[in-house]
Amino acid sequence: MYWLFQANPKYSRILDGIRELKGMHWLVTRYADQIAVGDRVLIWVAGKEAGIYALAEVTQSTHFVEQPPDLNYWLLPMRAMGRFYAPVRFTHKLLNCPLLKARLRYDPILSNLQVLRAPHSTNFKVSHHEWQQVCQCLNSDKDDEC
């Protein structure tokens, strides 16, 4: 399956995390029973320059974590304690060339991403067709590998 996991820079140093880490523990507020090892993930950063800043892969099933190992990337650490997480490994870091919301909302396929229509959540389903379109936008010649 394919997902979009959203981070808000008001609550975490997400861009530093993407830059400095190989992966992160991602807060799961919905779909905990559906997110599985090997699922592909679009990492969305909210805010003025909202968009896709990385691609990732789920490395462990969603599970309860008392204190995530990347707690120092949270600006309000108490918000991160005792929650459910899906660890992910970054496969593509797009910090220098993110796919910004300003561009995606004009794409005939990606303009339907749930995060653009109802952005107030953490985890969103992404269709295979949407995933492939992201890969095309990144000029990937191996859609399933991106």
JSON list of C-alpha atoms in Angstrom, two decimals:
[
{"chain": "A", "resi": 1, "resn": "MET", "atom": "CA", "xyz": [0.00, 0.00, 0.00]},
{"chain": "A", "resi": 2, "resn": "TYR", "atom": "CA", "xyz": [0.92, 3.63, -0.31]},
{"chain": "A", "resi": 3, "resn": "TRP", "atom": "CA", "xyz": [0.64, 6.37, 2.30]},
{"chain": "A", "resi": 4, "resn": "LEU", "atom": "CA", "xyz": [1.28, 10.01, 2.92]},
{"chain": "A", "resi": 5, "resn": "PHE", "atom": "CA", "xyz": [2.61, 10.83, 6.39]},
{"chain": "A", "resi": 6, "resn": "GLN", "atom": "CA", "xyz": [2.37, 14.50, 7.33]},
{"chain": "A", "resi": 7, "resn": "ALA", "atom": "CA", "xyz": [4.62, 16.41, 9.72]},
{"chain": "A", "resi": 8, "resn": "ASN", "atom": "CA", "xyz": [4.10, 19.91, 11.02]},
{"chain": "A", "resi": 9, "resn": "PRO", "atom": "CA", "xyz": [7.23, 22.03, 11.59]},
{"chain": "A", "resi": 10, "resn": "LYS", "atom": "CA", "xyz": [5.36, 23.68, 14.50]},
{"chain": "A", "resi": 11, "resn": "TYR", "atom": "CA", "xyz": [5.75, 20.40, 16.40]},
{"chain": "A", "resi": 12, "resn": "SER", "atom": "CA", "xyz": [8.96, 18.84, 15.10]},
{"chain": "A", "resi": 13, "resn": "ARG", "atom": "CA", "xyz": [12.27, 19.59, 13.42]},
{"chain": "A", "resi": 14, "resn": "ILE", "atom": "CA", "xyz": [11.18, 17.42, 10.52]},
{"chain": "A", "resi": 15, "resn": "LEU", "atom": "CA", "xyz": [13.49, 18.93, 7.91]},
{"chain": "A", "resi": 16, "resn": "ASP", "atom": "CA", "xyz": [16.49, 18.36, 10.21]},
{"chain": "A", "resi": 17, "resn": "GLY", "atom": "CA", "xyz": [15.29, 14.80, 10.78]},
{"chain": "A", "resi": 18, "resn": "ILE", "atom": "CA", "xyz": [15.08, 14.10, 7.07]},
{"chain": "A", "resi": 19, "resn": "ARG", "atom": "CA", "xyz": [18.49, 15.70, 6.52]},
{"chain": "A", "resi": 20, "resn": "GLU", "atom": "CA", "xyz": [20.32, 14.02, 9.42]},
{"chain": "A", "resi": 21, "resn": "LEU", "atom": "CA", "xyz": [18.67, 10.62, 9.91]},
{"chain": "A", "resi": 22, "resn": "LYS", "atom": "CA", "xyz": [18.27, 7.45, 7.85]},
{"chain": "A", "resi": 23, "resn": "GLY", "atom": "CA", "xyz": [14.71, 7.10, 9.11]},
{"chain": "A", "resi": 24, "resn": "MET", "atom": "CA", "xyz": [12.27, 8.17, 11.79]},
{"chain": "A", "resi": 25, "resn": "HIS", "atom": "CA", "xyz": [9.48, 6.84, 13.95]},
{"chain": "A", "resi": 26, "resn": "TRP", "atom": "CA", "xyz": [6.29, 8.25, 12.44]},
{"chain": "A", "resi": 27, "resn": "LEU", "atom": "CA", "xyz": [3.28, 9.02, 14.60]},
{"chain": "A", "resi": 28, "resn": "VAL", "atom": "CA", "xyz": [0.25, 6.98, 13.52]},
{"chain": "A", "resi": 29, "resn": "THR", "atom": "CA", "xyz": [-3.14, 8.45, 14.34]},
{"chain": "A", "resi": 30, "resn": "ARG", "atom": "CA", "xyz": [-5.18, 6.51, 11.75]},
{"chain": "A", "resi": 31, "resn": "TYR", "atom": "CA", "xyz": [-4.94, 3.23, 9.83]},
{"chain": "A", "resi": 32, "resn": "ALA", "atom": "CA", "xyz": [-2.65, 1.58, 12.40]},
{"chain": "A", "resi": 33, "resn": "ASP", "atom": "CA", "xyz": [-4.04, -1.85, 11.51]},
{"chain": "A", "resi": 34, "resn": "GLN", "atom": "CA", "xyz": [-3.46, -1.29, 7.77]},
{"chain": "A", "resi": 35, "resn": "ILE", "atom": "CA", "xyz": [0.07, 0.15, 7.67]},
{"chain": "A", "resi": 36, "resn": "ALA", "atom": "CA", "xyz": [2.50, -2.70, 7.01]},
{"chain": "A", "resi": 37, "resn": "VAL", "atom": "CA", "xyz": [6.20, -3.39, 6.57]},
{"chain": "A", "resi": 38, "resn": "GLY", "atom": "CA", "xyz": [7.25, -2.57, 3.02]},
{"chain": "A", "resi": 39, "resn": "ASP", "atom": "CA", "xyz": [4.52, -0.01, 2.41]},
{"chain": "A", "resi": 40, "resn": "ARG", "atom": "CA", "xyz": [5.73, 3.08, 0.57]},
{"chain": "A", "resi": 41, "resn": "VAL", "atom": "CA", "xyz": [5.30, 6.54, 2.06]},
{"chain": "A", "resi": 42, "resn": "LEU", "atom": "CA", "xyz": [5.28, 10.13, 0.84]},
{"chain": "A", "resi": 43, "resn": "ILE", "atom": "CA", "xyz": [6.64, 12.40, 3.57]},
{"chain": "A", "resi": 44, "resn": "TRP", "atom": "CA", "xyz": [4.65, 15.64, 3.57]},
{"chain": "A", "resi": 45, "resn": "VAL", "atom": "CA", "xyz": [5.77, 18.73, 5.46]},
{"chain": "A", "resi": 46, "resn": "ALA", "atom": "CA", "xyz": [3.00, 21.21, 6.27]},
{"chain": "A", "resi": 47, "resn": "GLY", "atom": "CA", "xyz": [3.41, 24.98, 6.40]},
{"chain": "A", "resi": 48, "resn": "LYS", "atom": "CA", "xyz": [4.11, 27.85, 4.03]},
{"chain": "A", "resi": 49, "resn": "GLU", "atom": "CA", "xyz": [6.26, 25.66, 1.78]},
{"chain": "A", "resi": 50, "resn": "ALA", "atom": "CA", "xyz": [4.11, 22.53, 2.14]},
{"chain": "A", "resi": 51, "resn": "GLY", "atom": "CA", "xyz": [4.90, 19.56, -0.03]},
{"chain": "A", "resi": 52, "resn": "ILE", "atom": "CA", "xyz": [6.58, 16.18, -0.41]},
{"chain": "A", "resi": 53, "resn": "TYR", "atom": "CA", "xyz": [10.09, 16.32, 1.06]},
{"chain": "A", "resi": 54, "resn": "ALA", "atom": "CA", "xyz": [10.99, 12.63, 1.07]},
{"chain": "A", "resi": 55, "resn": "LEU", "atom": "CA", "xyz": [9.93, 9.14, 0.08]},
{"chain": "A", "resi": 56, "resn": "ALA", "atom": "CA", "xyz": [10.19, 6.36, 2.61]},
{"chain": "A", "resi": 57, "resn": "GLU", "atom": "CA", "xyz": [9.40, 2.74, 3.34]},
{"chain": "A", "resi": 58, "resn": "VAL", "atom": "CA", "xyz": [7.77, 1.32, 6.46]},
{"chain": "A", "resi": 59, "resn": "THR", "atom": "CA", "xyz": [10.32, -0.89, 8.25]},
{"chain": "A", "resi": 60, "resn": "GLN", "atom": "CA", "xyz": [8.24, -2.19, 11.19]},
{"chain": "A", "resi": 61, "resn": "SER", "atom": "CA", "xyz": [4.56, -2.69, 11.89]},
{"chain": "A", "resi": 62, "resn": "THR", "atom": "CA", "xyz": [2.79, 0.03, 13.82]},
{"chain": "A", "resi": 63, "resn": "HIS", "atom": "CA", "xyz": [3.39, -0.43, 17.53]},
{"chain": "A", "resi": 64, "resn": "PHE", "atom": "CA", "xyz": [3.12, 1.43, 20.83]},
{"chain": "A", "resi": 65, "resn": "VAL", "atom": "CA", "xyz": [6.27, 3.34, 21.80]},
{"chain": "A", "resi": 66, "resn": "GLU", "atom": "CA", "xyz": [6.69, 4.93, 25.20]},
{"chain": "A", "resi": 67, "resn": "GLN", "atom": "CA", "xyz": [9.51, 7.22, 24.04]},
{"chain": "A", "resi": 68, "resn": "PRO", "atom": "CA", "xyz": [10.51, 7.36, 20.35]},
{"chain": "A", "resi": 69, "resn": "PRO", "atom": "CA", "xyz": [14.25, 7.20, 19.66]},
{"chain": "A", "resi": 70, "resn": "ASP", "atom": "CA", "xyz": [14.09, 10.46, 17.70]},
{"chain": "A", "resi": 71, "resn": "LEU", "atom": "CA", "xyz": [12.43, 12.37, 20.56]},
{"chain": "A", "resi": 72, "resn": "ASN", "atom": "CA", "xyz": [15.00, 15.18, 20.35]},
{"chain": "A", "resi": 73, "resn": "TYR", "atom": "CA", "xyz": [13.49, 16.18, 16.97]},
{"chain": "A", "resi": 74, "resn": "TRP", "atom": "CA", "xyz": [10.18, 17.00, 18.63]},
{"chain": "A", "resi": 75, "resn": "LEU", "atom": "CA", "xyz": [9.69, 20.62, 19.68]},
{"chain": "A", "resi": 76, "resn": "LEU", "atom": "CA", "xyz": [7.07, 19.53, 22.23]},
{"chain": "A", "resi": 77, "resn": "PRO", "atom": "CA", "xyz": [8.41, 16.14, 23.40]},
{"chain": "A", "resi": 78, "resn": "MET", "atom": "CA", "xyz": [5.40, 15.44, 25.61]},
{"chain": "A", "resi": 79, "resn": "ARG", "atom": "CA", "xyz": [3.25, 15.21, 22.45]},
{"chain": "A", "resi": 80, "resn": "ALA", "atom": "CA", "xyz": [5.41, 12.29, 21.31]},
{"chain": "A", "resi": 81, "resn": "MET", "atom": "CA", "xyz": [5.32, 10.19, 24.46]},
{"chain": "A", "resi": 82, "resn": "GLY", "atom": "CA", "xyz": [3.26, 7.01, 24.73]},
{"chain": "A", "resi": 83, "resn": "ARG", "atom": "CA", "xyz": [1.90, 6.92, 21.17]},
{"chain": "A", "resi": 84, "resn": "PHE", "atom": "CA", "xyz": [1.68, 4.51, 18.24]},
{"chain": "A", "resi": 85, "resn": "TYR", "atom": "CA", "xyz": [4.40, 4.74, 15.61]},
{"chain": "A", "resi": 86, "resn": "ALA", "atom": "CA", "xyz": [5.40, 3.19, 12.29]},
{"chain": "A", "resi": 87, "resn": "PRO", "atom": "CA", "xyz": [9.17, 3.37, 11.79]},
{"chain": "A", "resi": 88, "resn": "VAL", "atom": "CA", "xyz": [10.20, 4.42, 8.29]},
{"chain": "A", "resi": 89, "resn": "ARG", "atom": "CA", "xyz": [13.47, 4.45, 6.34]},
{"chain": "A", "resi": 90, "resn": "PHE", "atom": "CA", "xyz": [14.00, 7.32, 3.92]},
{"chain": "A", "resi": 91, "resn": "THR", "atom": "CA", "xyz": [14.57, 6.09, 0.37]},
{"chain": "A", "resi": 92, "resn": "HIS", "atom": "CA", "xyz": [14.69, 9.48, -1.38]},
{"chain": "A", "resi": 93, "resn": "LYS", "atom": "CA", "xyz": [15.38, 12.82, 0.27]},
{"chain": "A", "resi": 94, "resn": "LEU", "atom": "CA", "xyz": [13.98, 15.74, -1.70]},
{"chain": "A", "resi": 95, "resn": "LEU", "atom": "CA", "xyz": [15.12, 18.61, 0.51]},
{"chain": "A", "resi": 96, "resn": "ASN", "atom": "CA", "xyz": [16.73, 20.45, -2.42]},
{"chain": "A", "resi": 97, "resn": "CYS", "atom": "CA", "xyz": [13.81, 19.84, -4.78]},
{"chain": "A", "resi": 98, "resn": "PRO", "atom": "CA", "xyz": [10.58, 19.07, -2.89]},
{"chain": "A", "resi": 99, "resn": "LEU", "atom": "CA", "xyz": [7.32, 18.61, -4.77]},
{"chain": "A", "resi": 100, "resn": "LEU", "atom": "CA", "xyz": [5.54, 21.64, -3.42]},
{"chain": "A", "resi": 101, "resn": "LYS", "atom": "CA", "xyz": [1.81, 21.98, -2.83]},
{"chain": "A", "resi": 102, "resn": "ALA", "atom": "CA", "xyz": [1.76, 25.00, -5.15]},
{"chain": "A", "resi": 103, "resn": "ARG", "atom": "CA", "xyz": [2.71, 22.69, -8.03]},
{"chain": "A", "resi": 104, "resn": "LEU", "atom": "CA", "xyz": [0.76, 19.59, -6.98]},
{"chain": "A", "resi": 105, "resn": "ARG", "atom": "CA", "xyz": [-2.60, 21.32, -6.76]},
{"chain": "A", "resi": 106, "resn": "TYR", "atom": "CA", "xyz": [-2.43, 21.94, -10.54]},
{"chain": "A", "resi": 107, "resn": "ASP", "atom": "CA", "xyz": [-1.55, 18.35, -11.40]},
{"chain": "A", "resi": 108, "resn": "PRO", "atom": "CA", "xyz": [-4.62, 16.51, -12.75]},
{"chain": "A", "resi": 109, "resn": "ILE", "atom": "CA", "xyz": [-3.90, 13.44, -10.59]},
{"chain": "A", "resi": 110, "resn": "LEU", "atom": "CA", "xyz": [-2.10, 14.78, -7.52]},
{"chain": "A", "resi": 111, "resn": "SER", "atom": "CA", "xyz": [-4.58, 17.61, -6.99]},
{"chain": "A", "resi": 112, "resn": "ASN", "atom": "CA", "xyz": [-6.82, 14.87, -5.53]},
{"chain": "A", "resi": 113, "resn": "LEU", "atom": "CA", "xyz": [-4.40, 13.94, -2.73]},
{"chain": "A", "resi": 114, "resn": "GLN", "atom": "CA", "xyz": [-6.36, 13.82, 0.53]},
{"chain": "A", "resi": 115, "resn": "VAL", "atom": "CA", "xyz": [-3.83, 16.10, 2.24]},
{"chain": "A", "resi": 116, "resn": "LEU", "atom": "CA", "xyz": [-4.77, 18.86, -0.20]},
{"chain": "A", "resi": 117, "resn": "ARG", "atom": "CA", "xyz": [-8.50, 18.43, 0.31]},
{"chain": "A", "resi": 118, "resn": "ALA", "atom": "CA", "xyz": [-8.58, 17.81, 4.08]},
{"chain": "A", "resi": 119, "resn": "PRO", "atom": "CA", "xyz": [-5.12, 18.51, 5.55]},
{"chain": "A", "resi": 120, "resn": "HIS", "atom": "CA", "xyz": [-5.89, 18.09, 9.25]},
{"chain": "A", "resi": 121, "resn": "SER", "atom": "CA", "xyz": [-4.50, 14.63, 9.94]},
{"chain": "A", "resi": 122, "resn": "THR", "atom": "CA", "xyz": [-1.23, 12.74, 10.11]},
{"chain": "A", "resi": 123, "resn": "ASN", "atom": "CA", "xyz": [-1.74, 9.65, 7.94]},
{"chain": "A", "resi": 124, "resn": "PHE", "atom": "CA", "xyz": [-3.44, 9.51, 4.55]},
{"chain": "A", "resi": 125, "resn": "LYS", "atom": "CA", "xyz": [-4.01, 6.76, 1.99]},
{"chain": "A", "resi": 126, "resn": "VAL", "atom": "CA", "xyz": [-2.41, 7.27, -1.42]},
{"chain": "A", "resi": 127, "resn": "SER", "atom": "CA", "xyz": [-3.54, 5.39, -4.52]},
{"chain": "A", "resi": 128, "resn": "HIS", "atom": "CA", "xyz": [-1.14, 3.45, -6.74]},
{"chain": "A", "resi": 129, "resn": "HIS", "atom": "CA", "xyz": [-1.98, 5.91, -9.53]},
{"chain": "A", "resi": 130, "resn": "GLU", "atom": "CA", "xyz": [-1.05, 8.88, -7.29]},
{"chain": "A", "resi": 131, "resn": "TRP", "atom": "CA", "xyz": [2.21, 7.17, -6.27]},
{"chain": "A", "resi": 132, "resn": "GLN", "atom": "CA", "xyz": [3.12, 6.60, -9.93]},
{"chain": "A", "resi": 133, "resn": "GLN", "atom": "CA", "xyz": [2.39, 10.24, -10.71]},
{"chain": "A", "resi": 134, "resn": "VAL", "atom": "CA", "xyz": [4.74, 11.37, -7.93]},
{"chain": "A", "resi": 135, "resn": "CYS", "atom": "CA", "xyz": [7.41, 9.13, -9.43]},
{"chain": "A", "resi": 136, "resn": "GLN", "atom": "CA", "xyz": [6.83, 10.66, -12.85]},
{"chain": "A", "resi": 137, "resn": "CYS", "atom": "CA", "xyz": [7.14, 14.12, -11.35]},
{"chain": "A", "resi": 138, "resn": "LEU", "atom": "CA", "xyz": [10.50, 13.06, -9.93]},
{"chain": "A", "resi": 139, "resn": "ASN", "atom": "CA", "xyz": [11.54, 11.89, -13.42]},
{"chain": "A", "resi": 140, "resn": "SER", "atom": "CA", "xyz": [11.93, 8.31, -12.26]},
{"chain": "A", "resi": 141, "resn": "ASP", "atom": "CA", "xyz": [12.12, 5.67, -14.96]},
{"chain": "A", "resi": 142, "resn": "LYS", "atom": "CA", "xyz": [11.31, 2.90, -12.46]},
{"chain": "A", "resi": 143, "resn": "ASP", "atom": "CA", "xyz": [7.93, 3.83, -10.99]},
{"chain": "A", "resi": 144, "resn": "ASP", "atom": "CA", "xyz": [7.78, 0.85, -8.65]},
{"chain": "A", "resi": 145, "resn": "GLU", "atom": "CA", "xyz": [11.30, 1.48, -7.38]},
{"chain": "A", "resi": 146, "resn": "CYS", "atom": "CA", "xyz": [11.00, 5.15, -6.53]}
]
